[in-house]
Amino acid sequence: MATEHRPEHHAELQVESPMDYAQHEATYGAFLTAVKWAIIGTAVTLVVLYFLIKP
C-alpha cells in the first residue's frame, strides 16, 4: 500500500515577500514608453527613407 503523506513530514511553508506593485507599474510604464518611442522612431525613419529614395 502507498505511504501516507502527513503534514508533519513536509517543511514549513515559506511565505515570499509581497510584490512591490509600485515598482512593477513603474517598470511597465517605462517599457511602454520605450516601445512607443521605438515605433515612432521606426515610422519617422521609414518616411525619411521614402523621400530620400523615391522609386
XYZ file of C-alpha atoms in Angstrom, residues 4-49:
46
model
C 0.706 8.229 3.744
C 1.912 11.815 3.400
C 1.232 13.674 6.554
C 1.741 17.422 7.029
C 4.417 16.862 9.678
C 6.647 15.232 7.046
C 6.809 18.401 4.977
C 8.847 21.530 5.594
C 7.226 24.698 6.840
C 5.576 26.845 4.175
C 7.822 29.770 3.265
C 5.952 32.970 2.610
C 7.551 35.135 -0.048
C 7.868 38.847 0.413
C 4.973 40.817 -1.058
C 5.378 42.198 -4.569
C 6.352 45.816 -4.929
C 3.473 46.868 -7.158
C 4.601 50.492 -7.398
C 7.969 49.411 -8.786
C 6.276 46.874 -11.081
C 3.985 49.533 -12.527
C 6.875 51.991 -12.942
C 8.917 49.397 -14.843
C 5.956 48.503 -17.060
C 5.325 52.194 -17.753
C 8.959 52.650 -18.775
C 8.693 49.602 -21.049
C 5.589 51.016 -22.744
C 7.296 54.383 -23.219
C 10.328 52.704 -24.802
C 8.120 50.680 -27.169
C 6.147 53.803 -28.117
C 9.306 55.748 -28.981
C 10.755 52.796 -30.890
C 7.613 52.651 -33.046
C 7.656 56.422 -33.597
C 11.355 56.300 -34.496
C 10.783 53.483 -36.953
C 7.879 55.338 -38.601
C 9.939 58.539 -38.929
C 12.846 56.582 -40.393
C 10.551 54.964 -42.959
C 9.081 58.328 -44.001
C 12.542 59.914 -44.333
C 13.810 56.952 -46.364
